[in-house]
Amino acid sequence: MKRLILVILAPLILWAQKPYRGAEYRTLETFTYGRFEVRMKSAPVSGMLSSFFTYHEINSIDEWNEIDIEILGRYNDQIQFNTITAGVTNHVYYQDVPFNPHQDFHLYAIEWTPNYVAWYVDSVEVFRQTGDHISTLFRAQKLMMNIWPPASESWAGTLNENQLPAYAYYDLVRVYRYTPGENQDFTLLWQDDFNAFNTSRWQKATHSWDGNNSQFIEENAVLKDGYLILCLTMPTSTGYQGGAIHDEDVTAPYIARAWFLDDRIVLNFSESIKRQAAETASNYIIPGLTVKNARLLNDERTVVLEVSERDPQVIYHVIATNISDRSAAANRIKVESIAIKNGVTLPLVINLGSEQGSATYQADYVFNVDRPYGHEGGSKVIHPLSANFRGAQNDTLYRSELRGLNFYRVRLPDGSYRLTFFFAESEFNAAGQRRFDVFAEDQKIIEGLDIYERVGSFAAYVVTIDNVEVKDQQLDLYFKPLAGKATCSALKIEKSASDLHEKTNEPRIPRQSALRVFPNPANPRLQLEFELPRSGETELSFYDVSGKRVLVLKRGTLNGGIYRSSLDVSGWGSGLYVCVLKQEQRMVARQKFIVLK
């Protein structure tokens, strides 16, 4: 009985020993992978922190899985990111920010996938972790927010209790499900604007731990006027006593990222900016270059600069002045300078899986915030110099591959591009062992590819997809495995020779649908021309003689007119194929053609 009494009294003793009262708000549901966003303003008191994080409730430290955004009150220009894995192994990164996070609200986000964890500030990715430890972050985690004073003064600073109470404010939370290849890989599950305490979604914590000098209590998690307020208080004065909540934009916009993308410079600002100032070329100074034109994109926070020819060996800086945000205060940049990162130059050929570049192709990388391109997922497979691939014009491109890759990402200016994929089957000696789809910008462009079925093993198979539209300064390719693992040996990117979204100079609108493919037989390229009498959802499909769909080109809504493009069929097997034109899901034209080797 004495032992039972001690067990019952232990939490009460712990409660009494904690000098402060904090708060934690946590979901009832757990999540495995996803995107988690919060708009928040942190508390400005040294010796404590405000947080937004995911956490797996553990039975032992060997199960530890946690992903953090922690904002220490002692710093007015820094945020801490961290992943914690088995054995309480920390992977900490300190991110400097050009604003005071305690002064006004900012949007923060965590992206968690099997291949990486990334952190965003004001909708711009600022840091990414990859590496072996990411694969150990697979346990279901709850989403949490809390405010508490760490016992470690060397980390959090010294808490002056005369500065209490302290408050962290949360305006909204969004949770997205991880949906690779759809909705830019993340689909919104729900958003909470904190208009009321949703007891089917959230709970208020009542616990503590060693190293936390506060006890969490329900009274210190307050919902008021559409905000969640987490309070750090003395035990004798709990709850929110702060009066009206001030949600005003007092931070001037800043350039979050600057890239040379082909022959242009793309500037990503932290928030929406006013068009007139943004499109005034004289507001941008780049020593060594002339700014010819400035254009603000429809998102109202991305500016594209046209400049004079640059020296690729020089590191340039852009200086922005007189740029104002769209808030009532019209906060204005005074003078800001940022280095411009070198992006890609087209045409671009990437030898996937290879760390060595050459005069004709580029080495491959793992994608991160500092890379203009790279892969997510996959293992490098290197073949000996003696390996030969039937039909290959350059065996070197096929002597390395990325096997099991999930995504490939390339930063590009908005526009239309031609993509050429170089495939070879080097692992299997039978059909059906490896089959996968390829998506570009959430659109399926290659369906059910079985390389062995097409050309056998150790043979080159090339697929070219024209007129792929990029609308967010980044090409996103998703390789979806259907059997085995997806693989790719090389990727070529060039500007489209023609654009299916632009009508040709033909002055007339056709009276009826028509489709022409030539030459027939075709090799290595097939020319396409089709006519549409009206606008509508349009699709071009290709089928082999067995009726299996080989390729789908989904182009969205097209206006009535005449369109032309071309397709590389040099990697297709010899035989009879059918090109089908559909509009509004109804076949309007078809034509047979032959591919000859």
Short mmCIF file of C-alpha atoms in Angstrom, two decimals, residues 4-241:
data_model
loop_
_atom_site.label_atom_id
_atom_site.label_comp_id
_atom_site.label_asym_id
_atom_site.label_seq_id
_atom_site.Cartn_x
_atom_site.Cartn_y
_atom_site.Cartn_z
CA LEU A 4 0.88 2.59 -4.26
CA ILE A 5 0.61 5.83 -2.26
CA LEU A 6 4.06 6.88 -3.46
CA VAL A 7 3.11 6.21 -7.08
CA ILE A 8 -0.05 8.29 -6.72
CA LEU A 9 1.74 11.15 -4.98
CA ALA A 10 4.70 11.30 -7.40
CA PRO A 11 2.91 13.39 -10.08
CA LEU A 12 1.62 15.76 -7.39
CA ILE A 13 5.13 16.23 -6.02
CA LEU A 14 6.47 16.83 -9.55
CA TRP A 15 3.70 19.40 -10.14
CA ALA A 16 4.56 21.22 -6.94
CA GLN A 17 8.27 21.30 -7.78
CA LYS A 18 7.82 22.99 -11.18
CA PRO A 19 8.16 26.78 -10.74
CA TYR A 20 6.19 27.76 -13.89
CA ARG A 21 3.09 26.79 -15.84
CA GLY A 22 3.27 26.20 -19.59
CA ALA A 23 0.98 24.79 -22.26
CA GLU A 24 0.89 22.23 -25.05
CA TYR A 25 -1.71 21.70 -27.79
CA ARG A 26 -1.53 18.37 -29.63
CA THR A 27 -3.53 16.38 -32.16
CA LEU A 28 -5.34 13.20 -31.28
CA GLU A 29 -4.51 11.80 -34.71
CA THR A 30 -1.06 10.64 -35.80
CA PHE A 31 0.51 11.20 -39.22
CA THR A 32 3.14 9.37 -41.23
CA TYR A 33 4.68 11.82 -43.71
CA GLY A 34 3.03 15.03 -44.87
CA ARG A 35 3.30 18.79 -44.86
CA PHE A 36 2.49 20.77 -41.72
CA GLU A 37 2.04 24.55 -41.80
CA VAL A 38 1.55 27.10 -39.05
CA ARG A 39 1.14 30.87 -39.00
CA MET A 40 2.50 31.99 -35.65
CA LYS A 41 4.17 34.72 -33.62
CA SER A 42 6.61 33.48 -30.98
CA ALA A 43 7.14 34.73 -27.43
CA PRO A 44 10.02 37.24 -26.95
CA VAL A 45 11.31 36.23 -23.50
CA SER A 46 14.78 34.78 -22.86
CA GLY A 47 14.88 31.42 -21.11
CA MET A 48 11.89 29.90 -22.93
CA LEU A 49 10.78 28.76 -26.37
CA SER A 50 7.73 28.52 -28.63
CA SER A 51 7.43 25.51 -30.91
CA PHE A 52 5.70 23.67 -33.73
CA PHE A 53 6.69 20.03 -34.17
CA THR A 54 5.77 16.40 -34.75
CA TYR A 55 6.46 13.71 -32.16
CA HIS A 56 6.08 9.94 -31.86
CA GLU A 57 4.97 8.90 -28.38
CA ILE A 58 7.67 6.43 -27.42
CA ASN A 59 8.00 3.32 -25.30
CA SER A 60 11.80 3.55 -25.38
CA ILE A 61 14.39 6.02 -26.63
CA ASP A 62 15.17 3.61 -29.47
CA GLU A 63 11.80 4.59 -30.98
CA TRP A 64 12.43 8.34 -30.87
CA ASN A 65 11.05 10.18 -33.92
CA GLU A 66 10.61 13.96 -33.78
CA ILE A 67 10.76 16.91 -36.22
CA ASP A 68 11.02 20.40 -34.71
CA ILE A 69 10.65 24.09 -35.34
CA GLU A 70 11.73 25.79 -32.11
CA ILE A 71 11.97 29.56 -31.67
CA LEU A 72 13.99 30.62 -28.64
CA GLY A 73 12.89 33.87 -27.06
CA ARG A 74 16.50 34.96 -26.48
CA TYR A 75 17.15 35.46 -30.23
CA ASN A 76 15.37 37.96 -32.45
CA ASP A 77 16.86 36.73 -35.74
CA GLN A 78 17.14 32.94 -35.50
CA ILE A 79 15.02 29.77 -35.69
CA GLN A 80 16.10 26.25 -34.75
CA PHE A 81 15.29 23.20 -36.89
CA ASN A 82 15.90 19.66 -35.67
CA THR A 83 15.17 16.02 -36.30
CA ILE A 84 15.58 13.63 -33.38
CA THR A 85 16.05 9.95 -34.09
CA ALA A 86 16.73 6.73 -32.17
CA GLY A 87 18.77 7.15 -29.00
CA VAL A 88 17.76 10.84 -28.80
CA THR A 89 20.19 11.69 -31.62
CA ASN A 90 19.84 15.35 -32.55
CA HIS A 91 20.40 16.80 -36.04
CA VAL A 92 20.20 20.51 -35.24
CA TYR A 93 20.40 23.42 -37.66
CA TYR A 94 20.25 27.11 -36.74
CA GLN A 95 18.55 29.23 -39.40
CA ASP A 96 19.15 32.98 -39.44
CA VAL A 97 16.14 34.99 -40.61
CA PRO A 98 15.97 38.65 -41.77
CA PHE A 99 13.13 39.51 -39.39
CA ASN A 100 12.19 39.31 -35.72
CA PRO A 101 9.97 36.21 -35.31
CA HIS A 102 8.53 37.63 -32.06
CA GLN A 103 7.40 40.86 -33.72
CA ASP A 104 4.73 39.67 -36.15
CA PHE A 105 3.21 36.55 -37.68
CA HIS A 106 5.09 34.41 -40.21
CA LEU A 107 4.24 31.20 -42.03
CA TYR A 108 6.41 28.18 -41.18
CA ALA A 109 6.18 24.65 -42.57
CA ILE A 110 7.66 21.17 -42.26
CA GLU A 111 7.71 18.73 -45.17
CA TRP A 112 8.32 15.13 -44.14
CA THR A 113 8.76 12.41 -46.77
CA PRO A 114 10.62 9.08 -46.93
CA ASN A 115 13.50 10.88 -48.71
CA TYR A 116 13.90 14.20 -46.90
CA VAL A 117 12.69 16.60 -44.25
CA ALA A 118 12.48 20.24 -45.36
CA TRP A 119 11.65 23.44 -43.50
CA TYR A 120 9.96 26.49 -45.03
CA VAL A 121 9.81 30.11 -43.90
CA ASP A 122 7.24 32.38 -45.56
CA SER A 123 6.55 29.67 -48.18
CA VAL A 124 10.21 29.39 -49.28
CA GLU A 125 12.28 26.29 -48.52
CA VAL A 126 15.29 27.35 -46.44
CA PHE A 127 16.77 24.04 -45.24
CA ARG A 128 16.58 20.35 -46.10
CA GLN A 129 17.94 17.24 -44.43
CA THR A 130 18.71 14.05 -46.35
CA GLY A 131 20.93 11.15 -45.42
CA ASP A 132 20.62 7.79 -43.74
CA HIS A 133 18.87 9.09 -40.62
CA ILE A 134 15.84 10.25 -42.65
CA SER A 135 14.88 6.65 -43.42
CA THR A 136 14.54 6.03 -39.65
CA LEU A 137 11.84 8.71 -39.40
CA PHE A 138 8.99 6.37 -40.26
CA ARG A 139 6.94 6.20 -37.07
CA ALA A 140 3.50 7.82 -36.83
CA GLN A 141 3.70 11.20 -35.09
CA LYS A 142 1.30 13.65 -33.53
CA LEU A 143 1.40 17.34 -34.42
CA MET A 144 2.11 19.58 -31.43
CA MET A 145 2.71 23.16 -30.30
CA ASN A 146 4.00 24.15 -26.89
CA ILE A 147 5.59 26.89 -24.79
CA TRP A 148 8.03 26.01 -21.99
CA PRO A 149 11.21 27.09 -20.16
CA PRO A 150 14.12 24.64 -20.60
CA ALA A 151 16.26 23.91 -17.56
CA SER A 152 19.35 24.38 -19.77
CA GLU A 153 20.29 28.06 -19.56
CA SER A 154 23.22 27.52 -21.93
CA TRP A 155 20.68 26.67 -24.62
CA ALA A 156 17.66 28.84 -23.88
CA GLY A 157 19.18 31.63 -21.79
CA THR A 158 18.19 32.83 -18.34
CA LEU A 159 14.50 33.33 -17.59
CA ASN A 160 13.58 36.49 -15.70
CA GLU A 161 10.23 35.66 -14.16
CA ASN A 162 9.45 39.38 -13.93
CA GLN A 163 8.96 39.22 -17.72
CA LEU A 164 6.14 36.71 -17.33
CA PRO A 165 3.51 36.07 -18.49
CA ALA A 166 4.76 35.35 -22.02
CA TYR A 167 2.54 34.36 -24.93
CA ALA A 168 2.96 32.57 -28.25
CA TYR A 169 0.19 33.19 -30.80
CA TYR A 170 -1.00 30.72 -33.44
CA ASP A 171 -3.33 31.91 -36.20
CA LEU A 172 -3.85 28.73 -38.22
CA VAL A 173 -2.56 25.21 -38.84
CA ARG A 174 -2.79 23.25 -42.09
CA VAL A 175 -2.13 19.53 -42.45
CA TYR A 176 -1.44 17.93 -45.82
CA ARG A 177 -1.29 14.25 -46.71
CA TYR A 178 1.77 13.03 -48.64
CA THR A 179 0.50 12.20 -52.16
CA PRO A 180 3.53 11.79 -54.45
CA GLY A 181 2.78 12.81 -58.02
CA GLU A 182 -0.47 14.58 -57.12
CA ASN A 183 -1.16 18.18 -56.05
CA GLN A 184 2.57 18.95 -56.00
CA ASP A 185 3.02 15.90 -53.72
CA PHE A 186 0.85 17.15 -50.83
CA THR A 187 -2.96 17.21 -50.59
CA LEU A 188 -4.71 19.34 -47.97
CA LEU A 189 -6.44 17.27 -45.28
CA TRP A 190 -7.69 20.05 -43.04
CA GLN A 191 -7.13 23.58 -41.80
CA ASP A 192 -7.89 24.84 -38.31
CA ASP A 193 -8.39 28.59 -37.79
CA PHE A 194 -8.80 28.20 -34.01
CA ASN A 195 -12.28 29.66 -33.88
CA ALA A 196 -13.18 27.02 -31.29
CA PHE A 197 -11.63 24.14 -29.35
CA ASN A 198 -12.17 21.13 -31.62
CA THR A 199 -12.15 18.26 -29.12
CA SER A 200 -12.34 15.67 -31.90
CA ARG A 201 -9.02 16.96 -33.29
CA TRP A 202 -7.00 18.42 -30.41
CA GLN A 203 -6.22 17.88 -26.76
CA LYS A 204 -4.58 20.11 -24.15
CA ALA A 205 -1.65 18.44 -22.42
CA THR A 206 -1.19 18.12 -18.63
CA HIS A 207 2.30 16.69 -18.22
CA SER A 208 5.97 17.65 -17.93
CA TRP A 209 9.42 16.02 -18.09
CA ASP A 210 12.93 16.39 -16.75
CA GLY A 211 14.52 19.44 -18.34
CA ASN A 212 11.21 21.32 -18.55
CA ASN A 213 10.82 23.84 -15.73
CA SER A 214 7.08 24.15 -16.27
CA GLN A 215 4.03 22.00 -15.81
CA PHE A 216 1.61 22.02 -18.74
CA ILE A 217 -1.93 22.94 -17.72
CA GLU A 218 -5.13 23.22 -19.74
CA GLU A 219 -5.84 26.77 -18.55
CA ASN A 220 -2.74 28.03 -20.39
CA ALA A 221 -3.95 26.89 -23.82
CA VAL A 222 -6.49 29.59 -24.68
CA LEU A 223 -8.59 30.16 -27.79
CA LYS A 224 -9.54 33.80 -28.29
CA ASP A 225 -10.72 35.83 -31.29
CA GLY A 226 -9.67 33.18 -33.80
CA TYR A 227 -6.22 32.53 -32.30
CA LEU A 228 -4.67 29.83 -30.15
CA ILE A 229 -2.59 31.42 -27.39
CA LEU A 230 -0.09 29.33 -25.44
CA CYS A 231 0.84 30.95 -22.14
CA LEU A 232 3.90 30.67 -19.89
CA THR A 233 2.95 31.97 -16.45
CA MET A 234 3.62 31.85 -12.76
CA PRO A 235 1.54 29.22 -10.88
CA THR A 236 -0.52 31.91 -9.15
CA SER A 237 -1.62 33.77 -12.29
CA THR A 238 -2.56 31.45 -15.13
CA GLY A 239 -4.42 31.90 -18.39
CA TYR A 240 -4.31 34.76 -20.89
CA GLN A 241 -4.16 38.31 -19.54
#
